[in-house]
Amino acid sequence: MSNSFSKEERVAFEDILEGFNDALVLSRNVSVYNTDGSMMERTNNVIYRPQPYIAQSFDGMDQTSNFTAYTQLSVPATLGFQKSVPFILDALELRDALQEGRLGDAAKQKLASDINIAIMNSAANLGSLVVTVSTAAGDYDDIAACDSIMNEQGVQAFDRYLALCSRDYNGIAGNIAGGATGGGASRSFSGNKSNNAFERSYVGMVAGFETYKLDYSNRILAATGADPTMSTLAAANNYYVPVATQTAVTGETQNVDNRFQTITVSSTTDLPAGTPIEITGVEAVHHITKQGTGFSKTFRIVSVVNATTCVITPPIISAQGGTDAELQYQNCIVTAAAGRTVNRLNADDAPINCFWQKDALEILPGRYAVPSDAGVAVMRGSTDQGIEVVMQKQYDVNTMKTKYRLDTLFGVVNKQPEMSGILLFNQTP
């Protein structure tokens, strides 16, 4: 057992794991789904996760014609992230490097950052609820607008989170602290709330969201060029009919990812991936009651297919086809007319602040089957979220150098883009 871990190395790994737990800010606020390693290997690390059912109700006693099967939608989730931090220590460096924890701290910081970034990308790139504010951050109403758009569309009113870039978070904190901080009009809060905002730039719970400050965030660029148009929204290719499965030409039944729709527009030249849009004549509805909200439905451009077609999320489910699945999952009301404008909402460059309901985002911890009897020492540990960290060590007698590596395997999926969104400040129309 020449490659077994020393007591110092074991202590160092325990410290790494403890710090790793503390650093996973975003992953603590998303759902976790644990997978079976053997099953995931057989399915090429892909598993379909169900979206929530939405039921219909009918009037009267006689329901003979209403006993139909519900359409269960699902989305693919993949163990697609394999992150590793390798390093080498020679016989001289080993005397204090591990005890000092310098390399361990750097490793845990990077791996935790990788996980947080994966979650943020999932929210920032697919979140379809879009809130724009014309001014800089600094008012309760800014966050309350995120609460409103979620409430209007029937998103659960619990376990809501908002991750803000540092400047926008501090702008909100300045408002809580009051006029003395230069953050705007003074507000009357209890002493602790104002003191924490003033002394620590801490916001906490606002408008139903638990808020978090990010030291990095994705950015969106200002829209350029002209807004494109769509052909009539009554055209079959411009509204979407959800289906649970489809049959391939080989006869195999496959699940369908109903988060996306390919639409036809006049030009995709100025519609890069990530663009937040509204479409004239498409009104959002409450997902349960199907009542119109009076506000436009917002979408995101996911990818560009060619000069006139692109993929959006969510799909335009307006129930124009009248199928049971459309009636269950209707998310908008369409006023049919030709030449509808695709209005881009990113008027200016800005950081992307993400908000979500916990069930919208999901992390899938994975596990490596690393042999423990192949001449390499192996230690394992799991975070509170079940994310496994593996530390391996191998000594080379020829060079008196020891190889170390820390690894983690995980997946992230945005199961429901309509339960997550983005908040953009300084958007001057």
CSV table of C-alpha atoms in Angstrom, one decimal:
chain,number,residue,atom,x,y,z
A,1,MET,CA,0.0,0.0,0.0
A,2,SER,CA,2.8,2.4,-0.9
A,3,ASN,CA,0.2,4.8,-2.4
A,4,SER,CA,-2.0,4.9,0.7
A,5,PHE,CA,-2.9,8.3,2.1
A,6,SER,CA,-1.1,9.8,5.1
A,7,LYS,CA,-2.9,11.3,8.1
A,8,GLU,CA,-2.1,14.8,6.8
A,9,GLU,CA,-3.5,14.0,3.4
A,10,ARG,CA,-6.7,12.7,4.9
A,11,VAL,CA,-7.1,15.8,7.0
A,12,ALA,CA,-6.5,18.0,4.0
A,13,PHE,CA,-9.2,16.1,2.0
A,14,GLU,CA,-11.7,16.5,4.8
A,15,ASP,CA,-10.9,20.3,4.9
A,16,ILE,CA,-11.4,20.4,1.1
A,17,LEU,CA,-14.8,18.7,1.3
A,18,GLU,CA,-15.9,21.0,4.1
A,19,GLY,CA,-15.0,24.0,2.1
A,20,PHE,CA,-16.5,22.5,-1.0
A,21,ASN,CA,-19.9,22.3,0.8
A,22,ASP,CA,-19.6,26.0,1.8
A,23,ALA,CA,-18.8,27.2,-1.7
A,24,LEU,CA,-21.7,25.6,-3.5
A,25,VAL,CA,-24.0,28.6,-3.1
A,26,LEU,CA,-26.3,27.9,-6.1
A,27,SER,CA,-26.5,24.1,-6.0
A,28,ARG,CA,-28.0,24.3,-2.5
A,29,ASN,CA,-31.0,26.1,-4.0
A,30,VAL,CA,-32.0,23.7,-6.8
A,31,SER,CA,-33.6,20.2,-6.8
A,32,VAL,CA,-31.3,17.2,-6.6
A,33,TYR,CA,-32.0,13.9,-8.4
A,34,ASN,CA,-29.8,10.9,-7.6
A,35,THR,CA,-29.2,8.5,-10.4
A,36,ASP,CA,-28.1,4.8,-10.5
A,37,GLY,CA,-24.7,4.5,-12.0
A,38,SER,CA,-25.4,1.2,-13.9
A,39,MET,CA,-28.6,2.5,-15.4
A,40,MET,CA,-26.9,5.8,-16.5
A,41,GLU,CA,-24.1,3.9,-18.2
A,42,ARG,CA,-26.6,1.8,-20.2
A,43,THR,CA,-28.5,4.9,-21.3
A,44,ASN,CA,-25.3,6.9,-22.3
A,45,ASN,CA,-25.7,9.0,-19.2
A,46,VAL,CA,-29.1,10.4,-20.2
A,47,ILE,CA,-32.3,10.1,-18.2
A,48,TYR,CA,-35.7,11.8,-18.9
A,49,ARG,CA,-37.1,13.8,-16.0
A,50,PRO,CA,-40.9,14.5,-15.9
A,51,GLN,CA,-42.3,17.9,-16.0
A,52,PRO,CA,-45.3,18.7,-13.8
A,53,TYR,CA,-48.8,17.6,-14.9
A,54,ILE,CA,-51.4,20.3,-15.5
A,55,ALA,CA,-55.0,19.0,-15.2
A,56,GLN,CA,-58.2,20.1,-16.9
A,57,SER,CA,-61.6,20.5,-15.2
A,58,PHE,CA,-65.0,20.2,-16.8
A,59,ASP,CA,-68.6,21.2,-15.9
A,60,GLY,CA,-71.5,19.0,-15.2
A,61,MET,CA,-72.2,15.5,-13.9
A,62,ASP,CA,-71.8,13.5,-17.1
A,63,GLN,CA,-68.1,13.3,-17.9
A,64,THR,CA,-68.4,10.4,-20.3
A,65,SER,CA,-66.5,12.2,-23.1
A,66,ASN,CA,-63.8,13.7,-20.8
A,67,PHE,CA,-62.0,10.5,-19.7
A,68,THR,CA,-58.9,11.0,-21.8
A,69,ALA,CA,-55.2,10.2,-21.0
A,70,TYR,CA,-53.1,13.0,-19.7
A,71,THR,CA,-50.0,13.8,-21.6
A,72,GLN,CA,-46.9,13.5,-19.4
A,73,LEU,CA,-44.1,15.7,-20.7
A,74,SER,CA,-40.4,15.0,-19.9
A,75,VAL,CA,-37.0,16.5,-20.6
A,76,PRO,CA,-33.6,14.9,-21.0
A,77,ALA,CA,-31.0,15.3,-18.3
A,78,THR,CA,-27.4,14.3,-18.9
A,79,LEU,CA,-24.4,13.6,-16.7
A,80,GLY,CA,-22.5,15.9,-19.0
A,81,PHE,CA,-19.9,17.6,-16.7
A,82,GLN,CA,-16.7,15.8,-15.8
A,83,LYS,CA,-14.5,18.3,-13.9
A,84,SER,CA,-11.0,17.5,-12.7
A,85,VAL,CA,-8.2,19.4,-11.0
A,86,PRO,CA,-4.8,17.5,-11.3
A,87,PHE,CA,-1.5,18.6,-9.7
A,88,ILE,CA,1.9,17.2,-8.9
A,89,LEU,CA,4.0,17.6,-5.7
A,90,ASP,CA,7.6,16.4,-5.3
A,91,ALA,CA,9.2,15.0,-2.2
A,92,LEU,CA,10.3,18.5,-1.1
A,93,GLU,CA,7.0,20.3,-1.7
A,94,LEU,CA,5.1,17.5,0.1
A,95,ARG,CA,6.7,18.7,3.4
A,96,ASP,CA,4.3,21.5,3.8
A,97,ALA,CA,2.1,22.1,0.7
A,98,LEU,CA,-0.8,19.8,1.8
A,99,GLN,CA,-0.7,21.0,5.4
A,100,GLU,CA,-0.8,24.6,4.3
A,101,GLY,CA,-3.8,23.6,2.1
A,102,ARG,CA,-2.9,26.0,-0.7
A,103,LEU,CA,-3.4,23.5,-3.5
A,104,GLY,CA,-6.5,22.0,-1.9
A,105,ASP,CA,-8.1,25.4,-1.5
A,106,ALA,CA,-7.5,26.2,-5.1
A,107,ALA,CA,-8.9,22.9,-6.2
A,108,LYS,CA,-12.1,23.1,-4.2
A,109,GLN,CA,-12.6,26.7,-5.3
A,110,LYS,CA,-12.4,25.8,-8.9
A,111,LEU,CA,-14.6,22.7,-8.8
A,112,ALA,CA,-17.3,24.6,-6.8
A,113,SER,CA,-17.1,27.4,-9.3
A,114,ASP,CA,-17.6,24.9,-12.1
A,115,ILE,CA,-20.8,23.6,-10.6
A,116,ASN,CA,-22.1,27.0,-9.8
A,117,ILE,CA,-21.4,28.2,-13.4
A,118,ALA,CA,-23.1,25.2,-14.8
A,119,ILE,CA,-26.3,26.0,-12.8
A,120,MET,CA,-26.1,29.7,-13.7
A,121,ASN,CA,-25.7,28.9,-17.4
A,122,SER,CA,-28.7,26.7,-17.3
A,123,ALA,CA,-30.8,29.5,-15.7
A,124,ALA,CA,-29.3,32.4,-17.7
A,125,ASN,CA,-29.5,30.7,-21.1
A,126,LEU,CA,-32.9,29.0,-20.9
A,127,GLY,CA,-34.9,31.1,-18.3
A,128,SER,CA,-37.8,32.4,-20.3
A,129,LEU,CA,-39.5,34.8,-17.8
A,130,VAL,CA,-37.9,38.1,-18.8
A,131,VAL,CA,-38.1,41.3,-16.6
A,132,THR,CA,-36.4,44.5,-17.9
A,133,VAL,CA,-35.9,47.6,-15.9
A,134,SER,CA,-35.0,50.9,-17.5
A,135,THR,CA,-32.9,52.2,-14.5
A,136,ALA,CA,-30.0,50.8,-12.4
A,137,ALA,CA,-30.9,48.4,-9.6
A,138,GLY,CA,-32.0,50.0,-6.4
A,139,ASP,CA,-35.7,49.6,-5.7
A,140,TYR,CA,-38.0,47.0,-4.2
A,141,ASP,CA,-40.2,47.2,-7.3
A,142,ASP,CA,-37.3,45.7,-9.4
A,143,ILE,CA,-37.5,42.4,-7.6
A,144,ALA,CA,-41.3,42.6,-7.1
A,145,ALA,CA,-41.6,42.6,-10.9
A,146,CYS,CA,-40.0,39.1,-10.9
A,147,ASP,CA,-42.5,38.1,-8.2
A,148,SER,CA,-45.4,39.4,-10.3
A,149,ILE,CA,-44.4,37.6,-13.6
A,150,MET,CA,-44.2,34.3,-11.7
A,151,ASN,CA,-47.5,34.8,-9.8
A,152,GLU,CA,-49.3,35.8,-13.0
A,153,GLN,CA,-48.2,32.6,-14.7
A,154,GLY,CA,-48.9,30.2,-11.8
A,155,VAL,CA,-45.4,29.5,-10.6
A,156,GLN,CA,-45.4,28.2,-7.0
A,157,ALA,CA,-44.9,30.9,-4.5
A,158,PHE,CA,-42.3,29.1,-2.3
A,159,ASP,CA,-38.6,28.2,-2.7
A,160,ARG,CA,-37.9,31.2,-5.0
A,161,TYR,CA,-34.3,32.4,-5.5
A,162,LEU,CA,-32.7,35.4,-7.2
A,163,ALA,CA,-28.9,35.6,-8.0
A,164,LEU,CA,-27.7,39.1,-8.7
A,165,CYS,CA,-24.4,40.4,-9.9
A,166,SER,CA,-22.5,42.4,-7.3
A,167,ARG,CA,-23.3,45.8,-8.6
A,168,ASP,CA,-27.0,45.1,-8.9
A,169,TYR,CA,-27.1,43.4,-5.5
A,170,ASN,CA,-25.4,46.3,-3.9
A,171,GLY,CA,-27.8,48.7,-5.5
A,172,ILE,CA,-30.7,46.9,-3.8
A,173,ALA,CA,-28.8,46.8,-0.5
A,174,GLY,CA,-28.2,50.6,-0.8
A,175,ASN,CA,-32.0,51.1,-1.1
A,176,ILE,CA,-32.5,49.0,2.1
A,177,ALA,CA,-29.8,50.8,4.0
A,178,GLY,CA,-31.5,54.1,3.2
A,179,GLY,CA,-30.4,57.5,2.0
A,180,ALA,CA,-27.3,57.5,4.1
A,181,THR,CA,-25.6,55.0,1.7
A,182,GLY,CA,-26.5,57.0,-1.4
A,183,GLY,CA,-28.8,54.1,-2.4
A,184,GLY,CA,-32.0,56.2,-3.0
A,185,ALA,CA,-34.9,57.0,-0.8
A,186,SER,CA,-34.7,56.0,2.8
A,187,ARG,CA,-36.8,53.0,3.8
A,188,SER,CA,-38.1,52.1,7.3
A,189,PHE,CA,-36.9,48.6,8.2
A,190,SER,CA,-36.1,47.0,11.5
A,191,GLY,CA,-32.7,47.9,12.8
A,192,ASN,CA,-31.0,44.6,11.8
A,193,LYS,CA,-32.3,44.7,8.2
A,194,SER,CA,-30.9,48.2,7.6
A,195,ASN,CA,-27.7,47.6,9.6
A,196,ASN,CA,-26.9,44.4,7.7
A,197,ALA,CA,-27.5,46.2,4.4
A,198,PHE,CA,-25.3,49.1,5.5
A,199,GLU,CA,-22.5,47.2,7.1
A,200,ARG,CA,-22.3,44.0,5.1
A,201,SER,CA,-24.2,44.9,1.9
A,202,TYR,CA,-26.6,42.1,2.7
A,203,VAL,CA,-30.1,41.9,1.3
A,204,GLY,CA,-31.7,38.6,2.3
A,205,MET,CA,-35.3,37.9,1.5
A,206,VAL,CA,-37.0,40.5,-0.7
A,207,ALA,CA,-40.5,40.2,-2.4
A,208,GLY,CA,-40.6,36.4,-1.8
A,209,PHE,CA,-37.1,35.7,-3.2
A,210,GLU,CA,-34.1,34.6,-1.2
A,211,THR,CA,-31.3,36.7,-2.8
A,212,TYR,CA,-27.7,35.9,-3.4
A,213,LYS,CA,-24.7,38.0,-4.5
A,214,LEU,CA,-22.5,36.7,-7.3
A,215,ASP,CA,-18.9,37.7,-7.9
A,216,TYR,CA,-19.4,36.7,-11.6
A,217,SER,CA,-22.4,36.6,-13.9
A,218,ASN,CA,-23.2,36.1,-17.5
A,219,ARG,CA,-23.7,39.1,-19.7
A,220,ILE,CA,-26.1,39.9,-22.6
A,221,LEU,CA,-25.2,42.2,-25.4
A,222,ALA,CA,-27.4,45.0,-26.8
A,223,ALA,CA,-29.6,44.1,-29.7
A,224,THR,CA,-28.4,45.5,-33.1
A,225,GLY,CA,-30.2,45.9,-36.4
A,226,ALA,CA,-33.9,45.7,-36.8
A,227,ASP,CA,-36.6,43.5,-35.2
A,228,PRO,CA,-37.7,40.7,-37.5
A,229,THR,CA,-41.3,39.6,-38.1
A,230,MET,CA,-43.1,36.3,-38.1
A,231,SER,CA,-45.7,35.0,-40.6
A,232,THR,CA,-49.2,34.5,-39.3
A,233,LEU,CA,-49.3,32.9,-35.9
A,234,ALA,CA,-52.2,30.8,-37.0
A,235,ALA,CA,-49.9,28.9,-39.3
A,236,ALA,CA,-49.3,25.3,-38.2
A,237,ASN,CA,-45.5,25.8,-38.0
A,238,ASN,CA,-45.9,28.8,-35.7
A,239,TYR,CA,-47.8,27.2,-32.9
A,240,TYR,CA,-46.8,24.1,-31.0
A,241,VAL,CA,-48.7,20.9,-30.2
A,242,PRO,CA,-47.1,19.0,-27.2
A,243,VAL,CA,-46.6,15.3,-27.5
A,244,ALA,CA,-45.1,12.9,-24.9
A,245,THR,CA,-43.5,10.5,-27.5
A,246,GLN,CA,-42.9,10.1,-31.2
A,247,THR,CA,-42.2,7.1,-33.3
A,248,ALA,CA,-39.0,6.9,-35.3
A,249,VAL,CA,-38.9,5.5,-38.9
A,250,THR,CA,-37.4,2.3,-37.3
A,251,GLY,CA,-40.6,1.9,-35.2
A,252,GLU,CA,-39.0,2.8,-31.9
A,253,THR,CA,-40.8,5.1,-29.5
A,254,GLN,CA,-38.8,8.0,-28.3
A,255,ASN,CA,-39.5,10.7,-25.7
A,256,VAL,CA,-39.9,14.3,-27.0
A,257,ASP,CA,-38.3,17.3,-25.4
A,258,ASN,CA,-41.2,19.8,-25.3
A,259,ARG,CA,-39.2,22.8,-24.0
A,260,PHE,CA,-38.3,24.0,-27.5
A,261,GLN,CA,-40.0,25.0,-30.8
A,262,THR,CA,-38.5,25.9,-34.2
A,263,ILE,CA,-40.2,29.0,-35.7
A,264,THR,CA,-39.9,30.9,-39.0
A,265,VAL,CA,-39.1,34.6,-39.0
A,266,SER,CA,-38.2,37.1,-41.7
A,267,SER,CA,-34.5,37.0,-40.7
A,268,THR,CA,-32.4,35.5,-37.9
A,269,THR,CA,-29.4,37.8,-38.6
A,270,ASP,CA,-30.0,39.9,-35.5
A,271,LEU,CA,-31.4,37.1,-33.3
A,272,PRO,CA,-28.3,35.4,-31.7
A,273,ALA,CA,-28.8,32.6,-29.1
A,274,GLY,CA,-29.8,34.0,-25.7
A,275,THR,CA,-31.9,36.9,-27.1
A,276,PRO,CA,-35.0,37.6,-24.9
A,277,ILE,CA,-38.0,38.4,-27.1
A,278,GLU,CA,-41.7,39.2,-27.1
A,279,ILE,CA,-44.0,38.5,-30.1
A,280,THR,CA,-46.7,41.0,-30.8
A,281,GLY,CA,-50.1,39.4,-30.3
A,282,VAL,CA,-48.9,36.6,-27.9
A,283,GLU,CA,-50.3,37.1,-24.4
A,284,ALA,CA,-49.1,35.1,-21.4
A,285,VAL,CA,-51.7,33.0,-19.5
A,286,HIS,CA,-51.9,31.6,-16.0
A,287,HIS,CA,-50.8,28.0,-16.5
A,288,ILE,CA,-53.5,26.6,-14.2
A,289,THR,CA,-56.6,28.8,-14.9
A,290,LYS,CA,-55.7,29.6,-18.5
A,291,GLN,CA,-56.8,33.2,-18.0
A,292,GLY,CA,-54.9,35.9,-19.9
A,293,THR,CA,-52.5,38.0,-17.8
A,294,GLY,CA,-52.8,41.1,-20.0
A,295,PHE,CA,-49.0,41.0,-20.6
A,296,SER,CA,-46.9,39.7,-23.4
A,297,LYS,CA,-45.5,36.2,-23.2
A,298,THR,CA,-41.6,36.3,-23.1
A,299,PHE,CA,-39.4,33.8,-24.9
A,300,ARG,CA,-35.6,33.2,-25.4
A,301,ILE,CA,-33.8,32.4,-28.6
A,302,VAL,CA,-32.0,29.0,-28.0
A,303,SER,CA,-30.3,28.6,-31.3
A,304,VAL,CA,-30.3,29.7,-34.9
A,305,VAL,CA,-30.9,27.0,-37.5
A,306,ASN,CA,-30.6,29.0,-40.7
A,307,ALA,CA,-31.3,32.5,-42.2
A,308,THR,CA,-35.1,32.3,-41.4
A,309,THR,CA,-35.6,29.6,-38.7
A,310,CYS,CA,-34.6,29.6,-35.1
A,311,VAL,CA,-35.4,27.6,-31.9
A,312,ILE,CA,-37.2,29.3,-29.0
A,313,THR,CA,-38.1,28.3,-25.5
A,314,PRO,CA,-40.8,27.9,-24.4
A,315,PRO,CA,-42.9,26.8,-27.4
A,316,ILE,CA,-46.0,28.8,-28.4
A,317,ILE,CA,-48.7,26.6,-26.9
A,318,SER,CA,-51.9,28.5,-27.8
A,319,ALA,CA,-54.3,25.6,-28.0
A,320,GLN,CA,-55.3,26.6,-31.6
A,321,GLY,CA,-55.1,23.0,-32.6
A,322,GLY,CA,-57.6,22.0,-29.9
A,323,THR,CA,-55.9,18.8,-28.7
A,324,ASP,CA,-56.1,17.7,-25.1
A,325,ALA,CA,-52.3,18.2,-24.7
A,326,GLU,CA,-52.6,21.8,-25.9
A,327,LEU,CA,-55.4,22.5,-23.6
A,328,GLN,CA,-53.5,21.0,-20.6
A,329,TYR,CA,-50.2,22.9,-21.3
A,330,GLN,CA,-51.5,26.1,-22.9
A,331,ASN,CA,-49.2,29.0,-22.0
A,332,CYS,CA,-50.4,31.8,-24.1
A,333,ILE,CA,-53.3,33.4,-26.1
A,334,VAL,CA,-52.6,34.3,-29.7
A,335,THR,CA,-54.2,37.0,-31.7
A,336,ALA,CA,-53.7,35.7,-35.3
A,337,ALA,CA,-52.5,38.2,-37.8
A,338,ALA,CA,-49.7,38.3,-40.4
A,339,GLY,CA,-46.4,40.0,-40.0
A,340,ARG,CA,-46.1,40.0,-36.2
A,341,THR,CA,-43.0,41.8,-34.9
A,342,VAL,CA,-40.5,39.8,-32.8
A,343,ASN,CA,-39.6,42.5,-30.2
A,344,ARG,CA,-36.1,42.0,-28.7
A,345,LEU,CA,-35.9,43.1,-25.1
A,346,ASN,CA,-32.1,43.5,-24.7
A,347,ALA,CA,-31.8,47.1,-25.5
A,348,ASP,CA,-28.4,47.6,-23.8
A,349,ASP,CA,-25.5,45.5,-22.6
A,350,ALA,CA,-26.1,44.2,-19.1
A,351,PRO,CA,-25.3,41.5,-16.6
A,352,ILE,CA,-27.8,38.7,-16.5
A,353,ASN,CA,-29.5,38.3,-13.1
A,354,CYS,CA,-31.2,34.9,-12.7
A,355,PHE,CA,-34.3,34.0,-10.7
A,356,TRP,CA,-36.0,30.6,-10.4
A,357,GLN,CA,-38.3,28.4,-8.5
A,358,LYS,CA,-36.4,25.5,-6.9
A,359,ASP,CA,-38.1,22.7,-8.9
A,360,ALA,CA,-37.2,24.4,-12.2
A,361,LEU,CA,-33.5,23.6,-12.0
A,362,GLU,CA,-32.1,20.2,-11.1
A,363,ILE,CA,-28.6,18.9,-10.4
A,364,LEU,CA,-27.8,15.2,-11.0
A,365,PRO,CA,-24.8,13.9,-8.9
A,366,GLY,CA,-22.8,11.2,-10.6
A,367,ARG,CA,-20.2,8.7,-9.4
A,368,TYR,CA,-17.0,7.4,-10.8
A,369,ALA,CA,-16.3,3.6,-10.4
A,370,VAL,CA,-12.6,4.2,-9.6
A,371,PRO,CA,-10.9,0.9,-8.5
A,372,SER,CA,-9.3,1.0,-5.1
A,373,ASP,CA,-6.9,-1.9,-5.7
A,374,ALA,CA,-5.1,-0.8,-8.8
A,375,GLY,CA,-2.1,0.8,-7.3
A,376,VAL,CA,-3.7,4.2,-6.8
A,377,ALA,CA,-5.0,5.5,-3.5
A,378,VAL,CA,-8.6,6.7,-3.6
A,379,MET,CA,-10.7,8.7,-1.2
A,380,ARG,CA,-14.3,9.7,-1.6
A,381,GLY,CA,-16.6,12.2,0.0
A,382,SER,CA,-20.0,13.8,-0.7
A,383,THR,CA,-21.4,17.3,-0.3
A,384,ASP,CA,-24.7,18.0,1.3
A,385,GLN,CA,-26.2,17.9,-2.2
A,386,GLY,CA,-24.9,14.4,-2.8
A,387,ILE,CA,-22.2,15.6,-5.2
A,388,GLU,CA,-19.3,13.2,-4.9
A,389,VAL,CA,-15.7,14.4,-4.9
A,390,VAL,CA,-13.0,11.8,-5.6
A,391,MET,CA,-9.3,12.3,-4.6
A,392,GLN,CA,-6.7,10.0,-6.1
A,393,LYS,CA,-3.0,9.8,-5.5
A,394,GLN,CA,-0.1,8.0,-7.2
A,395,TYR,CA,3.6,8.1,-6.4
A,396,ASP,CA,6.4,7.7,-9.0
A,397,VAL,CA,9.6,6.4,-7.5
A,398,ASN,CA,11.6,7.4,-10.6
A,399,THR,CA,11.0,11.1,-10.1
A,400,MET,CA,10.0,11.2,-6.4
A,401,LYS,CA,6.8,13.0,-7.5
A,402,THR,CA,3.3,12.4,-6.5
A,403,LYS,CA,0.3,12.9,-8.7
A,404,TYR,CA,-3.0,14.1,-7.2
A,405,ARG,CA,-6.3,14.7,-8.8
A,406,LEU,CA,-9.7,15.8,-7.6
A,407,ASP,CA,-12.7,14.9,-9.7
A,408,THR,CA,-16.5,15.3,-9.8
A,409,LEU,CA,-19.2,14.1,-12.2
A,410,PHE,CA,-22.6,15.8,-12.4
A,411,GLY,CA,-25.4,17.0,-14.6
A,412,VAL,CA,-27.5,20.1,-14.6
A,413,VAL,CA,-30.9,20.5,-16.3
A,414,ASN,CA,-33.4,23.3,-16.6
A,415,LYS,CA,-36.6,21.2,-16.5
A,416,GLN,CA,-39.0,24.1,-16.8
A,417,PRO,CA,-37.8,27.3,-18.5
A,418,GLU,CA,-41.2,28.9,-17.6
A,419,MET,CA,-40.4,28.6,-13.9
A,420,SER,CA,-37.1,30.5,-14.3
A,421,GLY,CA,-36.1,33.8,-15.8
A,422,ILE,CA,-33.7,36.7,-16.1
A,423,LEU,CA,-33.7,40.3,-14.7
A,424,LEU,CA,-32.0,42.9,-16.8
A,425,PHE,CA,-31.3,46.5,-15.6
A,426,ASN,CA,-30.5,49.7,-17.5
A,427,GLN,CA,-32.6,48.6,-20.5
A,428,THR,CA,-33.6,51.8,-22.2
A,429,PRO,CA,-36.2,51.1,-25.0
